Amino acid sequence: MPYIAAGASLFGGLLGGRSARKAAQTQADAQLKAAELAAQEARFRPVGVTTRFGSSNFTTDPVTGRVTGAGYTVDPQLKAMQDRFLGLAGTGLDQAAAAQGQFAPLQGAAQGLFGLGQQYIAQSPQEAAQQYMSRQQELLAPSRERQYGALQNQLFQTGRGGLSVGATGARPSGAAGLGASNPETEAYYNALAQQDAQLATQAQQAGMDQTRFGAGLFATGGNLLNQGYQGQTAALGPYEAYLQQARQLESMGQQPLQLGIDIGSKGQSNAAAQAMLSTGPSAQSYAANAYNPFADFLTGASRNPM
């Protein structure tokens, strides 16, 4: 009896193994077929679309069914408009090219202002003030000499040429005091001193004004350069506007192509999902194919002592 039970168990296991192998092969074949079906269904299949602005064109390989080319045809009226805009764009580009020469005088004027401004700021405010003071005194020197000569003549005519009053002694620091003079001469020199003090104030202001003026020349020259560059940039406006209109018409003609691609993509994803669902039953059928009632009977009988 032990030998019979062992033989029954061995024979039952053999039958069960064959059934399991057959079921596994069946499941593998089903999965392979489902994968091939999913690959075929998932293949991109664009749809030809025609709108008011154009139509899409797709070419496929007659053997494999794969898409080998894609394009679109713009509506003739739309293309005629596009050609006109492109022609105008060429004219606008010629105008933009001519703008560089048209605004060249601004660049020359700006360079001239830069050079002139450099001359003005080459001096410091102190040097400019000293120069202003020297020029003013040179202008006033002849009139001052005439006034002093007239004063001397008046003093001589009145017999007071040698009269001198108002002298002071040495100062505590050791510096010399005021010299003696007559009232008319003292008033004359006081007037000169007051005039020179006023000129000194004006000279300081003139020095600062000269530096500011030189800097202003640089700013004016920079503005001229900027205007020239802005003018050249603005000259591109017509060209860019015409080209933008041509692009917009082109995008309108491309709409059928994009619509065909979108429709094909949506159908591609749905078909792939449906094909992949077919792999589910193969997993369920594996258990049914692997079951062998005779093998189970022999295996169970071998465990029964009776």
Coordinates of C-alpha atoms in Angstrom, one line a residue:
M1 CA 0.0 0.0 0.0
P2 CA 2.7 2.6 0.7
Y3 CA 4.1 2.0 -2.8
I4 CA 0.7 2.5 -4.4
A5 CA 0.1 5.8 -2.4
A6 CA 3.5 7.1 -3.5
G7 CA 2.8 6.2 -7.1
A8 CA -0.5 7.9 -7.0
S9 CA 0.9 11.0 -5.5
L10 CA 3.7 11.1 -8.0
F11 CA 1.4 10.6 -11.0
G12 CA -1.1 13.2 -9.6
G13 CA 1.7 15.7 -9.2
L14 CA 2.9 15.0 -12.8
L15 CA -0.6 15.6 -14.2
G16 CA -0.9 18.8 -12.1
G17 CA 2.4 20.1 -13.3
R18 CA 1.5 19.5 -16.9
S19 CA -1.8 21.4 -16.5
A20 CA 0.0 24.3 -14.8
R21 CA 2.6 24.5 -17.5
K22 CA -0.2 24.5 -20.2
A23 CA -2.1 27.2 -18.3
A24 CA 1.0 29.3 -18.0
Q25 CA 1.7 29.0 -21.7
T26 CA -1.9 29.9 -22.5
Q27 CA -1.7 33.0 -20.3
A28 CA 1.6 34.1 -21.8
D29 CA 0.1 33.7 -25.3
A30 CA -2.9 35.7 -24.3
Q31 CA -0.8 38.5 -22.8
L32 CA 1.4 38.7 -25.9
K33 CA -1.6 38.9 -28.1
A34 CA -3.1 41.6 -25.9
A35 CA 0.2 43.5 -26.0
E36 CA 0.3 43.4 -29.8
L37 CA -3.3 44.5 -29.9
A38 CA -2.6 47.3 -27.5
A39 CA 0.4 48.4 -29.6
Q40 CA -1.7 48.4 -32.8
E41 CA -4.5 50.3 -31.2
A42 CA -2.2 52.8 -29.5
R43 CA -0.6 53.8 -32.8
F44 CA -1.1 57.4 -33.6
R45 CA -3.8 57.9 -36.1
P46 CA -4.3 61.6 -37.0
V47 CA -7.5 62.8 -38.5
G48 CA -7.7 65.1 -41.5
V49 CA -9.4 68.4 -40.7
T50 CA -10.6 71.2 -43.1
T51 CA -11.5 74.6 -41.8
R52 CA -12.2 78.0 -43.4
F53 CA -8.5 78.8 -43.2
G54 CA -7.0 75.6 -44.5
S55 CA -6.7 71.8 -44.3
S56 CA -4.4 69.3 -42.8
N57 CA -2.4 66.7 -44.7
F58 CA -1.1 63.4 -43.2
T59 CA 0.7 60.6 -45.1
T60 CA 1.1 57.0 -43.7
D61 CA 3.1 54.0 -44.7
P62 CA 0.9 51.6 -46.6
V63 CA 2.6 48.6 -44.9
T64 CA 3.2 49.5 -41.3
G65 CA 0.4 52.2 -41.1
R66 CA 2.8 54.6 -39.4
V67 CA 2.6 58.3 -40.0
T68 CA 5.4 59.4 -42.3
G69 CA 4.5 63.0 -42.9
A70 CA 2.3 65.9 -41.8
G71 CA 1.5 69.2 -43.3
Y72 CA -1.2 71.8 -43.9
T73 CA -2.5 73.8 -46.8
V74 CA -3.5 77.5 -46.2
D75 CA -6.6 78.8 -47.8
P76 CA -5.7 80.7 -51.1
Q77 CA -7.3 83.9 -49.9
L78 CA -5.5 83.7 -46.6
K79 CA -2.2 83.0 -48.4
A80 CA -2.8 86.0 -50.7
M81 CA -3.2 88.3 -47.6
Q82 CA -0.1 86.7 -46.1
D83 CA 1.9 87.4 -49.2
R84 CA 0.9 91.1 -49.1
F85 CA 1.9 91.4 -45.5
L86 CA 5.3 89.8 -46.3
G87 CA 5.8 92.2 -49.1
L88 CA 5.0 95.2 -46.8
A89 CA 7.4 93.7 -44.3
G90 CA 10.2 93.8 -46.8
T91 CA 9.5 97.5 -47.5
G92 CA 9.5 98.1 -43.7
L93 CA 12.8 96.4 -43.4
D94 CA 14.3 98.7 -46.1
Q95 CA 13.0 101.7 -44.1
A96 CA 14.6 100.3 -40.9
A97 CA 17.9 99.9 -42.7
A98 CA 17.8 103.5 -44.0
A99 CA 17.1 104.8 -40.5
Q100 CA 20.7 104.4 -39.4
G101 CA 21.9 106.9 -42.0
Q102 CA 19.0 109.2 -41.2
F103 CA 19.8 109.4 -37.5
A104 CA 23.6 109.6 -38.1
P105 CA 23.6 113.5 -37.6
L106 CA 22.4 113.0 -34.1
Q107 CA 25.4 110.8 -33.4
G108 CA 27.8 113.5 -34.8
A109 CA 26.1 116.2 -32.8
A110 CA 26.4 114.1 -29.7
Q111 CA 30.1 113.5 -30.2
G112 CA 30.6 117.3 -30.7
L113 CA 28.8 118.0 -27.4
F114 CA 30.9 115.5 -25.6
G115 CA 34.1 117.1 -26.9
L116 CA 32.9 120.6 -25.9
G117 CA 31.8 119.4 -22.5
Q118 CA 35.2 117.9 -21.9
Q119 CA 36.8 121.3 -22.5
Y120 CA 34.5 122.9 -19.9
I121 CA 35.1 120.3 -17.2
A122 CA 38.8 120.1 -17.8
Q123 CA 39.2 123.0 -15.3
S124 CA 38.3 122.7 -11.7
P125 CA 35.7 125.1 -10.3
Q126 CA 38.6 126.9 -8.4
E127 CA 40.6 127.3 -11.6
A128 CA 37.5 128.6 -13.5
A129 CA 36.8 131.1 -10.7
Q130 CA 40.4 132.4 -10.8
Q131 CA 40.2 132.8 -14.6
Y132 CA 36.9 134.6 -14.3
M133 CA 38.3 136.9 -11.6
S134 CA 41.4 137.7 -13.8
R135 CA 39.3 138.5 -16.8
Q136 CA 37.0 140.8 -14.9
Q137 CA 39.9 142.7 -13.4
E138 CA 41.4 143.1 -16.8
L139 CA 38.2 144.6 -18.0
L140 CA 38.0 147.0 -15.1
A141 CA 41.6 148.0 -15.1
P142 CA 41.4 150.8 -17.6
S143 CA 38.4 152.5 -16.0
R144 CA 40.0 152.2 -12.6
E145 CA 43.2 153.8 -13.8
R146 CA 41.3 156.7 -15.3
Q147 CA 39.3 157.1 -12.0
Y148 CA 42.5 157.1 -10.0
G149 CA 44.1 159.7 -12.3
A150 CA 41.1 161.9 -12.0
L151 CA 41.2 161.6 -8.3
Q152 CA 44.9 162.5 -8.2
N153 CA 44.3 165.5 -10.4
Q154 CA 41.5 166.7 -8.2
L155 CA 43.6 166.4 -5.1
F156 CA 46.5 168.3 -6.8
Q157 CA 44.2 171.1 -7.9
T158 CA 42.9 171.6 -4.4
G159 CA 46.3 171.4 -2.8
R160 CA 45.5 168.3 -0.8
G161 CA 47.8 165.9 -2.6
G162 CA 50.0 165.3 0.4
L163 CA 47.3 165.1 3.0
S164 CA 47.3 161.7 4.7
V165 CA 45.1 160.7 7.7
G166 CA 43.8 157.4 9.2
A167 CA 47.1 155.6 9.7
T168 CA 47.2 152.9 12.5
G169 CA 50.1 151.3 14.3
A170 CA 51.3 147.8 14.2
R171 CA 48.9 145.1 15.2
P172 CA 49.4 142.8 18.2
S173 CA 50.5 140.0 15.9
G174 CA 53.2 142.1 14.5
A175 CA 51.4 142.7 11.2
A176 CA 51.5 146.2 9.7
G177 CA 48.6 148.5 10.4
L178 CA 46.6 150.6 8.0
G179 CA 48.5 153.1 5.8
A180 CA 47.7 156.8 5.9
S181 CA 45.6 158.3 3.2
N182 CA 43.3 161.2 2.5
P183 CA 39.6 160.6 2.6
E184 CA 39.0 160.7 -1.1
T185 CA 41.8 158.1 -1.8
E186 CA 40.5 155.9 1.1
A187 CA 37.0 156.0 -0.3
Y188 CA 38.4 155.1 -3.7
Y189 CA 40.3 152.0 -2.5
N190 CA 37.3 151.0 -0.3
A191 CA 35.2 151.0 -3.4
L192 CA 37.7 148.9 -5.2
A193 CA 37.9 146.4 -2.3
Q194 CA 34.1 146.1 -2.2
Q195 CA 34.0 145.6 -5.9
D196 CA 36.7 142.9 -5.8
A197 CA 34.8 141.1 -3.0
Q198 CA 31.7 141.1 -5.1
L199 CA 33.7 139.8 -8.1
A200 CA 35.1 137.0 -6.0
T201 CA 31.6 135.9 -5.1
Q202 CA 30.6 136.0 -8.7
A203 CA 33.8 134.2 -9.7
Q204 CA 33.0 131.3 -7.3
Q205 CA 29.5 131.0 -8.8
A206 CA 30.9 131.2 -12.3
G207 CA 33.3 128.3 -11.6
M208 CA 30.5 126.1 -10.4
D209 CA 28.3 127.2 -13.3
Q210 CA 31.0 126.2 -15.8
T211 CA 31.3 122.7 -14.3
R212 CA 27.6 122.3 -14.3
F213 CA 27.4 123.6 -17.9
G214 CA 30.0 121.1 -19.0
A215 CA 28.2 118.2 -17.4
G216 CA 25.0 119.4 -19.0
L217 CA 26.6 119.2 -22.4
F218 CA 27.4 115.6 -21.7
A219 CA 23.8 115.0 -20.7
T220 CA 22.5 116.7 -23.8
G221 CA 24.8 114.6 -26.0
G222 CA 23.6 111.5 -24.3
N223 CA 20.0 112.4 -24.9
L224 CA 20.8 112.9 -28.6
L225 CA 22.4 109.5 -28.8
N226 CA 19.4 108.0 -27.0
Q227 CA 17.0 109.7 -29.4
G228 CA 19.0 108.3 -32.3
Y229 CA 18.8 104.8 -31.0
Q230 CA 15.1 105.1 -30.2
G231 CA 14.5 106.4 -33.7
Q232 CA 16.2 103.4 -35.2
T233 CA 14.3 101.0 -33.0
A234 CA 11.0 102.7 -33.8
A235 CA 11.9 102.4 -37.5
L236 CA 11.6 98.6 -37.0
G237 CA 7.9 99.1 -35.9
P238 CA 6.3 98.8 -39.4
Y239 CA 8.4 95.7 -40.3
E240 CA 7.6 94.0 -37.0
A241 CA 3.8 94.8 -37.3
Y242 CA 3.6 93.4 -40.9
L243 CA 5.5 90.3 -39.9
Q244 CA 3.3 89.8 -36.9
Q245 CA 0.2 89.9 -39.1
A246 CA 1.8 87.3 -41.4
R247 CA 2.5 85.1 -38.5
Q248 CA -1.0 85.4 -37.2
L249 CA -2.4 84.3 -40.6
E250 CA 0.0 81.4 -40.6
S251 CA -1.2 80.2 -37.2
M252 CA -4.8 80.4 -38.5
G253 CA -3.8 78.1 -41.4
Q254 CA -2.1 75.7 -39.0
Q255 CA -5.3 75.2 -36.9
P256 CA -6.5 72.2 -39.0
L257 CA -3.1 70.4 -38.5
Q258 CA -3.3 71.0 -34.7
L259 CA -6.9 69.8 -34.6
G260 CA -6.1 66.6 -36.5
I261 CA -3.2 65.9 -34.1
D262 CA -5.4 66.5 -31.0
I263 CA -8.2 64.3 -32.3
G264 CA -5.7 61.5 -33.1
S265 CA -4.0 61.8 -29.7
K266 CA -7.3 61.4 -27.9
G267 CA -8.3 58.4 -29.9
Q268 CA -4.8 56.9 -29.4
S269 CA -5.1 57.0 -25.6
N270 CA -8.6 55.6 -25.5
A271 CA -7.7 52.7 -27.8
A272 CA -4.7 51.8 -25.8
A273 CA -6.7 51.8 -22.5
Q274 CA -9.3 49.5 -24.1
A275 CA -6.7 47.1 -25.4
M276 CA -4.9 46.9 -22.1
L277 CA -8.1 45.9 -20.4
S278 CA -8.1 42.7 -22.5
T279 CA -5.1 41.3 -20.4
G280 CA -7.4 41.0 -17.3
P281 CA -9.3 37.8 -18.4
S282 CA -6.0 36.0 -19.2
A283 CA -5.1 36.2 -15.5
Q284 CA -8.5 34.8 -14.5
S285 CA -8.4 32.0 -17.0
Y286 CA -5.0 30.9 -15.7
A287 CA -6.6 29.3 -12.6
A288 CA -9.3 27.5 -14.6
N289 CA -6.7 26.1 -17.1
A290 CA -4.3 25.1 -14.3
Y291 CA -7.0 23.0 -12.5
N292 CA -6.9 19.2 -13.2
P293 CA -9.6 17.3 -11.3
F294 CA -8.0 13.8 -12.0
A295 CA -4.7 15.1 -10.6
D296 CA -6.3 16.4 -7.5
F297 CA -8.2 13.1 -7.0
L298 CA -5.0 11.1 -7.2
T299 CA -3.1 13.4 -4.9
G300 CA -5.9 13.4 -2.4
A301 CA -6.3 9.6 -2.5
S302 CA -2.6 9.1 -1.8
R303 CA -3.1 10.9 1.5
N304 CA -6.1 8.7 2.5
P305 CA -5.0 5.6 4.6
M306 CA -8.1 3.7 3.5

